[in-house]
mmCIF file of C-alpha atoms in Angstrom:
data_model
loop_
_atom_site.group_PDB
_atom_site.id
_atom_site.type_symbol
_atom_site.label_atom_id
_atom_site.label_comp_id
_atom_site.label_asym_id
_atom_site.label_seq_id
_atom_site.Cartn_x
_atom_site.Cartn_y
_atom_site.Cartn_z
ATOM 1 C CA UNK X 1 64.992 36.791 -101.434
ATOM 2 C CA UNK X 2 66.856 33.821 -102.838
ATOM 3 C CA UNK X 3 70.140 35.139 -101.474
ATOM 4 C CA UNK X 4 68.582 35.865 -98.079
ATOM 5 C CA UNK X 5 67.242 32.283 -97.986
ATOM 6 C CA UNK X 6 70.709 30.896 -98.611
ATOM 7 C CA UNK X 7 72.106 32.992 -95.763
ATOM 8 C CA UNK X 8 69.420 31.844 -93.318
ATOM 9 C CA UNK X 9 69.954 28.208 -94.318
ATOM 10 C CA UNK X 10 73.670 28.566 -93.772
ATOM 11 C CA UNK X 11 73.145 30.037 -90.319
ATOM 12 C CA UNK X 12 70.696 27.227 -89.426
ATOM 13 C CA UNK X 13 73.134 24.519 -90.545
ATOM 14 C CA UNK X 14 75.948 26.182 -88.614
ATOM 15 C CA UNK X 15 73.900 26.207 -85.408
ATOM 16 C CA UNK X 16 73.092 22.495 -85.809
ATOM 17 C CA UNK X 17 76.760 21.629 -86.365
ATOM 18 C CA UNK X 18 77.708 23.655 -83.264
ATOM 19 C CA UNK X 19 75.087 21.927 -81.115
ATOM 20 C CA UNK X 20 76.065 18.478 -82.360
ATOM 21 C CA UNK X 21 79.694 19.269 -81.641
ATOM 22 C CA UNK X 22 78.872 20.326 -78.080
ATOM 23 C CA UNK X 23 76.795 17.213 -77.523
ATOM 24 C CA UNK X 24 79.611 15.028 -78.857
ATOM 25 C CA UNK X 25 82.178 16.677 -76.605
ATOM 26 C CA UNK X 26 79.888 16.243 -73.595
ATOM 27 C CA UNK X 27 79.426 12.539 -74.406
ATOM 28 C CA UNK X 28 83.179 12.004 -74.798
ATOM 29 C CA UNK X 29 83.750 13.691 -71.437
ATOM 30 C CA UNK X 30 81.210 11.416 -69.776
ATOM 31 C CA UNK X 31 82.853 8.282 -71.214
ATOM 32 C CA UNK X 32 86.272 9.486 -70.141
ATOM 33 C CA UNK X 33 85.023 10.121 -66.596
ATOM 34 C CA UNK X 34 83.487 6.655 -66.425
ATOM 35 C CA UNK X 35 86.689 5.051 -67.645
ATOM 36 C CA UNK X 36 88.726 6.938 -65.081
ATOM 37 C CA UNK X 37 86.438 5.746 -62.284
ATOM 38 C CA UNK X 38 86.586 2.154 -63.500
ATOM 39 C CA UNK X 39 90.342 2.152 -63.923
ATOM 40 C CA UNK X 40 90.849 3.514 -60.395
ATOM 41 C CA UNK X 41 88.782 0.716 -58.819
ATOM 42 C CA UNK X 42 90.832 -2.248 -57.627
ATOM 43 C CA UNK X 43 89.106 -5.416 -58.805
ATOM 44 C CA UNK X 44 89.703 -8.866 -57.348
ATOM 45 C CA UNK X 45 88.740 -11.604 -59.808
ATOM 46 C CA UNK X 46 87.433 -14.571 -57.834
ATOM 47 C CA UNK X 47 85.837 -17.840 -58.916
ATOM 48 C CA UNK X 48 83.595 -20.309 -57.137
ATOM 49 C CA UNK X 49 80.982 -22.853 -58.162
ATOM 50 C CA UNK X 50 77.962 -21.363 -56.406
ATOM 51 C CA UNK X 51 76.638 -24.906 -55.977
ATOM 52 C CA UNK X 52 77.919 -26.067 -52.587
ATOM 53 C CA UNK X 53 75.614 -24.996 -49.786
ATOM 54 C CA UNK X 54 76.516 -23.689 -47.253
ATOM 55 C CA UNK X 55 80.030 -23.030 -48.567
ATOM 56 C CA UNK X 56 78.980 -21.150 -51.690
ATOM 57 C CA UNK X 57 75.530 -20.900 -53.271
ATOM 58 C CA UNK X 58 72.917 -18.495 -54.615
ATOM 59 C CA UNK X 59 70.146 -17.327 -52.310
ATOM 60 C CA UNK X 60 66.466 -16.912 -53.206
ATOM 61 C CA UNK X 61 67.243 -13.625 -54.950
ATOM 62 C CA UNK X 62 70.049 -15.137 -57.019
ATOM 63 C CA UNK X 63 72.773 -13.443 -54.967
ATOM 64 C CA UNK X 64 75.996 -15.379 -54.463
ATOM 65 C CA UNK X 65 76.611 -16.049 -50.776
ATOM 66 C CA UNK X 66 77.971 -18.649 -48.349
ATOM 67 C CA UNK X 67 81.022 -19.002 -46.112
ATOM 68 C CA UNK X 68 83.564 -19.007 -48.969
ATOM 69 C CA UNK X 69 81.927 -15.923 -50.475
ATOM 70 C CA UNK X 70 81.550 -13.856 -47.309
ATOM 71 C CA UNK X 71 85.090 -14.544 -46.089
ATOM 72 C CA UNK X 72 86.453 -13.552 -49.511
ATOM 73 C CA UNK X 73 84.433 -10.338 -49.577
ATOM 74 C CA UNK X 74 85.504 -9.462 -46.025
ATOM 75 C CA UNK X 75 89.157 -9.842 -47.065
ATOM 76 C CA UNK X 76 88.637 -7.845 -50.258
ATOM 77 C CA UNK X 77 86.931 -5.011 -48.387
ATOM 78 C CA UNK X 78 89.841 -4.642 -45.988
ATOM 79 C CA UNK X 79 92.255 -4.636 -48.935
ATOM 80 C CA UNK X 80 90.200 -2.050 -50.825
ATOM 81 C CA UNK X 81 89.112 -4.388 -53.617
ATOM 82 C CA UNK X 82 85.754 -4.923 -55.290
ATOM 83 C CA UNK X 83 85.166 -8.621 -56.003
ATOM 84 C CA UNK X 84 84.216 -9.629 -59.530
ATOM 85 C CA UNK X 85 82.741 -13.123 -59.241
ATOM 86 C CA UNK X 86 82.542 -15.824 -61.877
ATOM 87 C CA UNK X 87 81.009 -19.243 -61.313
ATOM 88 C CA UNK X 88 82.192 -22.444 -62.932
ATOM 89 C CA UNK X 89 83.125 -26.030 -62.060
ATOM 90 C CA UNK X 90 86.182 -26.772 -59.925
ATOM 91 C CA UNK X 91 88.427 -27.998 -62.735
ATOM 92 C CA UNK X 92 87.780 -24.819 -64.724
ATOM 93 C CA UNK X 93 88.380 -22.694 -61.634
ATOM 94 C CA UNK X 94 91.868 -24.103 -61.184
ATOM 95 C CA UNK X 95 92.584 -23.791 -64.911
ATOM 96 C CA UNK X 96 91.591 -20.117 -64.786
ATOM 97 C CA UNK X 97 93.904 -19.597 -61.823
ATOM 98 C CA UNK X 98 96.845 -21.167 -63.640
ATOM 99 C CA UNK X 99 96.219 -19.126 -66.798
ATOM 100 C CA UNK X 100 95.831 -15.834 -64.943
ATOM 101 C CA UNK X 101 92.162 -15.343 -65.813
ATOM 102 C CA UNK X 102 91.276 -15.253 -62.125
ATOM 103 C CA UNK X 103 93.190 -14.047 -59.088
ATOM 104 C CA UNK X 104 91.888 -16.502 -56.513
ATOM 105 C CA UNK X 105 89.691 -19.583 -56.179
ATOM 106 C CA UNK X 106 87.133 -19.386 -53.350
ATOM 107 C CA UNK X 107 85.966 -23.005 -53.276
ATOM 108 C CA UNK X 108 87.086 -24.327 -49.834
ATOM 109 C CA UNK X 109 90.103 -25.887 -51.522
ATOM 110 C CA UNK X 110 91.897 -28.495 -49.436
ATOM 111 C CA UNK X 111 95.633 -28.121 -48.949
ATOM 112 C CA UNK X 112 97.490 -31.251 -50.082
ATOM 113 C CA UNK X 113 101.160 -31.965 -50.745
ATOM 114 C CA UNK X 114 100.290 -32.636 -54.373
ATOM 115 C CA UNK X 115 98.543 -29.293 -54.820
ATOM 116 C CA UNK X 116 101.330 -27.393 -53.057
ATOM 117 C CA UNK X 117 103.597 -28.322 -55.942
ATOM 118 C CA UNK X 118 101.449 -26.172 -58.243
ATOM 119 C CA UNK X 119 99.841 -23.503 -56.048
ATOM 120 C CA UNK X 120 100.628 -21.119 -53.217
ATOM 121 C CA UNK X 121 98.201 -21.547 -50.306
ATOM 122 C CA UNK X 122 97.125 -19.148 -47.600
ATOM 123 C CA UNK X 123 96.737 -20.230 -44.030
ATOM 124 C CA UNK X 124 93.521 -22.279 -43.677
ATOM 125 C CA UNK X 125 90.221 -20.514 -43.020
ATOM 126 C CA UNK X 126 88.303 -23.732 -42.243
ATOM 127 C CA UNK X 127 89.149 -27.069 -40.611
ATOM 128 C CA UNK X 128 86.207 -29.398 -41.255
ATOM 129 C CA UNK X 129 86.007 -32.998 -40.097
ATOM 130 C CA UNK X 130 86.112 -35.572 -42.885
ATOM 131 C CA UNK X 131 83.737 -38.446 -42.226
ATOM 132 C CA UNK X 132 82.062 -41.380 -43.913
ATOM 133 C CA UNK X 133 78.484 -41.145 -45.108
ATOM 134 C CA UNK X 134 76.736 -44.481 -44.704
ATOM 135 C CA UNK X 135 73.317 -46.069 -44.446
ATOM 136 C CA UNK X 136 71.683 -45.846 -41.019
ATOM 137 C CA UNK X 137 72.137 -49.585 -40.361
ATOM 138 C CA UNK X 138 75.917 -49.461 -40.836
ATOM 139 C CA UNK X 139 78.580 -48.334 -38.397
ATOM 140 C CA UNK X 140 81.815 -47.810 -40.336
ATOM 141 C CA UNK X 141 84.309 -45.855 -38.257
ATOM 142 C CA UNK X 142 87.529 -45.968 -40.257
ATOM 143 C CA UNK X 143 88.935 -46.976 -43.616
ATOM 144 C CA UNK X 144 90.031 -50.293 -42.132
ATOM 145 C CA UNK X 145 86.340 -51.166 -41.738
ATOM 146 C CA UNK X 146 85.916 -50.817 -45.490
ATOM 147 C CA UNK X 147 88.190 -53.555 -46.783
ATOM 148 C CA UNK X 148 86.388 -55.329 -49.597
ATOM 149 C CA UNK X 149 83.865 -52.484 -49.774
ATOM 150 C CA UNK X 150 83.141 -49.762 -52.326
ATOM 151 C CA UNK X 151 83.787 -46.160 -51.309
ATOM 152 C CA UNK X 152 82.516 -43.239 -53.376
ATOM 153 C CA UNK X 153 84.573 -40.079 -53.880
ATOM 154 C CA UNK X 154 84.539 -37.082 -56.193
ATOM 155 C CA UNK X 155 86.781 -37.639 -59.215
ATOM 156 C CA UNK X 156 90.116 -35.846 -58.893
ATOM 157 C CA UNK X 157 89.337 -34.659 -55.378
ATOM 158 C CA UNK X 158 91.614 -34.728 -52.367
ATOM 159 C CA UNK X 159 89.248 -37.356 -50.944
ATOM 160 C CA UNK X 160 90.265 -39.650 -53.792
ATOM 161 C CA UNK X 161 93.940 -38.882 -53.173
ATOM 162 C CA UNK X 162 93.559 -39.622 -49.470
ATOM 163 C CA UNK X 163 91.944 -43.015 -49.943
ATOM 164 C CA UNK X 164 94.419 -44.109 -52.602
ATOM 165 C CA UNK X 165 97.351 -43.036 -50.424
ATOM 166 C CA UNK X 166 95.909 -44.937 -47.461
ATOM 167 C CA UNK X 167 94.852 -48.003 -49.425
ATOM 168 C CA UNK X 168 98.202 -49.349 -50.655
ATOM 169 C CA UNK X 169 96.981 -52.911 -51.183
ATOM 170 C CA UNK X 170 93.826 -51.821 -53.007
ATOM 171 C CA UNK X 171 91.657 -53.594 -50.458
ATOM 172 C CA UNK X 172 89.069 -50.811 -50.819
ATOM 173 C CA UNK X 173 87.409 -50.338 -54.197
ATOM 174 C CA UNK X 174 87.433 -46.618 -54.971
ATOM 175 C CA UNK X 175 84.438 -45.539 -57.051
ATOM 176 C CA UNK X 176 84.876 -42.071 -58.577
ATOM 177 C CA UNK X 177 82.098 -39.693 -59.603
ATOM 178 C CA UNK X 178 82.443 -36.662 -61.834
ATOM 179 C CA UNK X 179 78.997 -35.532 -60.679
ATOM 180 C CA UNK X 180 78.569 -36.302 -56.972
ATOM 181 C CA UNK X 181 74.865 -35.455 -56.792
ATOM 182 C CA UNK X 182 73.906 -39.101 -57.405
ATOM 183 C CA UNK X 183 76.100 -40.603 -54.689
ATOM 184 C CA UNK X 184 73.536 -40.509 -51.835
ATOM 185 C CA UNK X 185 71.056 -42.376 -54.018
ATOM 186 C CA UNK X 186 73.683 -44.987 -55.001
ATOM 187 C CA UNK X 187 74.614 -45.364 -51.348
ATOM 188 C CA UNK X 188 71.004 -45.857 -50.257
ATOM 189 C CA UNK X 189 70.488 -48.554 -52.905
ATOM 190 C CA UNK X 190 73.701 -50.444 -52.151
ATOM 191 C CA UNK X 191 75.693 -49.570 -55.266
ATOM 192 C CA UNK X 192 78.431 -48.223 -52.982
ATOM 193 C CA UNK X 193 79.010 -48.849 -49.265
ATOM 194 C CA UNK X 194 80.235 -45.459 -48.067
ATOM 195 C CA UNK X 195 80.985 -41.938 -49.251
ATOM 196 C CA UNK X 196 83.958 -39.913 -48.004
ATOM 197 C CA UNK X 197 83.095 -36.227 -47.628
ATOM 198 C CA UNK X 198 83.336 -33.336 -45.196
ATOM 199 C CA UNK X 199 80.812 -33.580 -42.372
ATOM 200 C CA UNK X 200 79.049 -30.295 -43.161
ATOM 201 C CA UNK X 201 78.507 -30.955 -46.865
ATOM 202 C CA UNK X 202 77.522 -34.541 -46.117
ATOM 203 C CA UNK X 203 74.850 -33.570 -43.607
ATOM 204 C CA UNK X 204 73.373 -31.108 -46.076
ATOM 205 C CA UNK X 205 73.275 -33.724 -48.852
ATOM 206 C CA UNK X 206 71.499 -36.180 -46.542
ATOM 207 C CA UNK X 207 68.911 -33.559 -45.584
ATOM 208 C CA UNK X 208 68.272 -32.675 -49.212
ATOM 209 C CA UNK X 209 67.995 -36.305 -50.284
ATOM 210 C CA UNK X 210 65.527 -37.398 -47.609
ATOM 211 C CA UNK X 211 67.182 -40.811 -47.667
ATOM 212 C CA UNK X 212 67.897 -43.071 -44.692
ATOM 213 C CA UNK X 213 71.564 -42.111 -44.435
ATOM 214 C CA UNK X 214 73.848 -40.707 -41.767
ATOM 215 C CA UNK X 215 77.328 -39.344 -41.249
ATOM 216 C CA UNK X 216 79.440 -41.711 -39.167
ATOM 217 C CA UNK X 217 80.199 -39.110 -36.497
ATOM 218 C CA UNK X 218 83.813 -40.314 -36.464
ATOM 219 C CA UNK X 219 86.411 -37.962 -37.933
ATOM 220 C CA UNK X 220 88.734 -39.769 -40.345
ATOM 221 C CA UNK X 221 90.893 -36.645 -40.407
ATOM 222 C CA UNK X 222 90.580 -32.859 -40.368
ATOM 223 C CA UNK X 223 90.970 -31.117 -43.693
ATOM 224 C CA UNK X 224 92.546 -27.694 -44.129
ATOM 225 C CA UNK X 225 90.623 -25.467 -46.537
ATOM 226 C CA UNK X 226 92.421 -22.413 -47.874
ATOM 227 C CA UNK X 227 92.819 -20.056 -50.840
ATOM 228 C CA UNK X 228 95.129 -21.202 -53.653
ATOM 229 C CA UNK X 229 97.102 -18.679 -55.719
ATOM 230 C CA UNK X 230 99.259 -18.975 -58.804
ATOM 231 C CA UNK X 231 102.978 -19.437 -58.196
ATOM 232 C CA UNK X 232 103.899 -16.071 -59.658
ATOM 233 C CA UNK X 233 105.227 -12.858 -58.109
ATOM 234 C CA UNK X 234 101.730 -11.377 -58.288
ATOM 235 C CA UNK X 235 100.141 -14.514 -56.860
ATOM 236 C CA UNK X 236 102.577 -14.697 -53.949
ATOM 237 C CA UNK X 237 102.109 -10.995 -53.156
ATOM 238 C CA UNK X 238 98.325 -11.360 -53.093
ATOM 239 C CA UNK X 239 98.574 -14.542 -51.028
ATOM 240 C CA UNK X 240 100.620 -12.666 -48.425
ATOM 241 C CA UNK X 241 98.010 -9.893 -48.297
ATOM 242 C CA UNK X 242 95.251 -12.479 -47.787
ATOM 243 C CA UNK X 243 97.213 -14.076 -44.943
ATOM 244 C CA UNK X 244 97.569 -10.737 -43.193
ATOM 245 C CA UNK X 245 93.833 -10.041 -43.370
ATOM 246 C CA UNK X 246 92.896 -13.621 -42.400
ATOM 247 C CA UNK X 247 94.842 -13.138 -39.167
ATOM 248 C CA UNK X 248 92.906 -9.927 -38.535
ATOM 249 C CA UNK X 249 89.569 -11.629 -39.234
ATOM 250 C CA UNK X 250 90.472 -14.442 -36.866
ATOM 251 C CA UNK X 251 91.540 -12.015 -34.151
ATOM 252 C CA UNK X 252 88.462 -9.770 -34.388
ATOM 253 C CA UNK X 253 86.069 -12.742 -34.418
ATOM 254 C CA UNK X 254 84.797 -12.332 -37.978
ATOM 255 C CA UNK X 255 85.728 -15.877 -39.018
ATOM 256 C CA UNK X 256 84.055 -17.362 -35.948
ATOM 257 C CA UNK X 257 80.921 -15.276 -36.580
ATOM 258 C CA UNK X 258 80.672 -16.375 -40.216
ATOM 259 C CA UNK X 259 81.374 -20.001 -39.338
ATOM 260 C CA UNK X 260 78.602 -19.973 -36.731
ATOM 261 C CA UNK X 261 76.281 -18.315 -39.249
ATOM 262 C CA UNK X 262 76.701 -20.975 -41.923
ATOM 263 C CA UNK X 263 77.710 -24.120 -40.011
ATOM 264 C CA UNK X 264 76.243 -23.589 -36.525
ATOM 265 C CA UNK X 265 79.727 -24.327 -35.145
ATOM 266 C CA UNK X 266 83.169 -22.795 -35.289
ATOM 267 C CA UNK X 267 85.393 -24.610 -37.774
ATOM 268 C CA UNK X 268 87.497 -21.538 -38.524
ATOM 269 C CA UNK X 269 90.269 -22.646 -36.195
ATOM 270 C CA UNK X 270 91.954 -25.952 -35.474
ATOM 271 C CA UNK X 271 90.182 -26.844 -32.247
#
């Protein structure tokens, strides 16, 4: 009986080992299949802030959306990419682009001569008017009206560059803000006299603030918003692909449709 017990125990242990081995092989096969699927998917790493309605923001369900986001996803779909989004502030976005941690920045980035020294830019996908935000009792129409006045701009922005380049005698006091959310309040209470911003973003900030402010309605200039890429072989190749698809999206009306959806006007072309 003792010997028979040993035999039965041995058989039982052998069966368990066999079953465990089968289970392990099945698990390894499943992991391998998943890895193969993942590795075959083309991923486009894109960054945005998710804070600039209606350019890029999160909806009521927490989903990232907006003009920047939808145009990017339309391009990616045509190229056969799945977009992997990350959200961070603008300075970090550009740093990630330079270090290769992201492929493209989708943050309605203005093309400037200074930036072109560092980045490759696509053709523009938006041409917004740049205007002055002011209190309702003012009527500033150009920078020349602001001599001796204080003008607010985002720190390190192309708005700051523009004013400094067009204010050679420093007759306008440029007040920079790292966080621009407080500018409408400062403007309403007289701490600054005007705020240079794109018309669309400015109108949204006024609506959100509920303050007695307005956009001047006079275009200082038209900006050109585009996608920046790293100045590498890979960056240039991807930039060229984006340009090809942007032309298609302009031709088939997709850019106009998305612009109308988010801005109630077509700013996708230079009109």
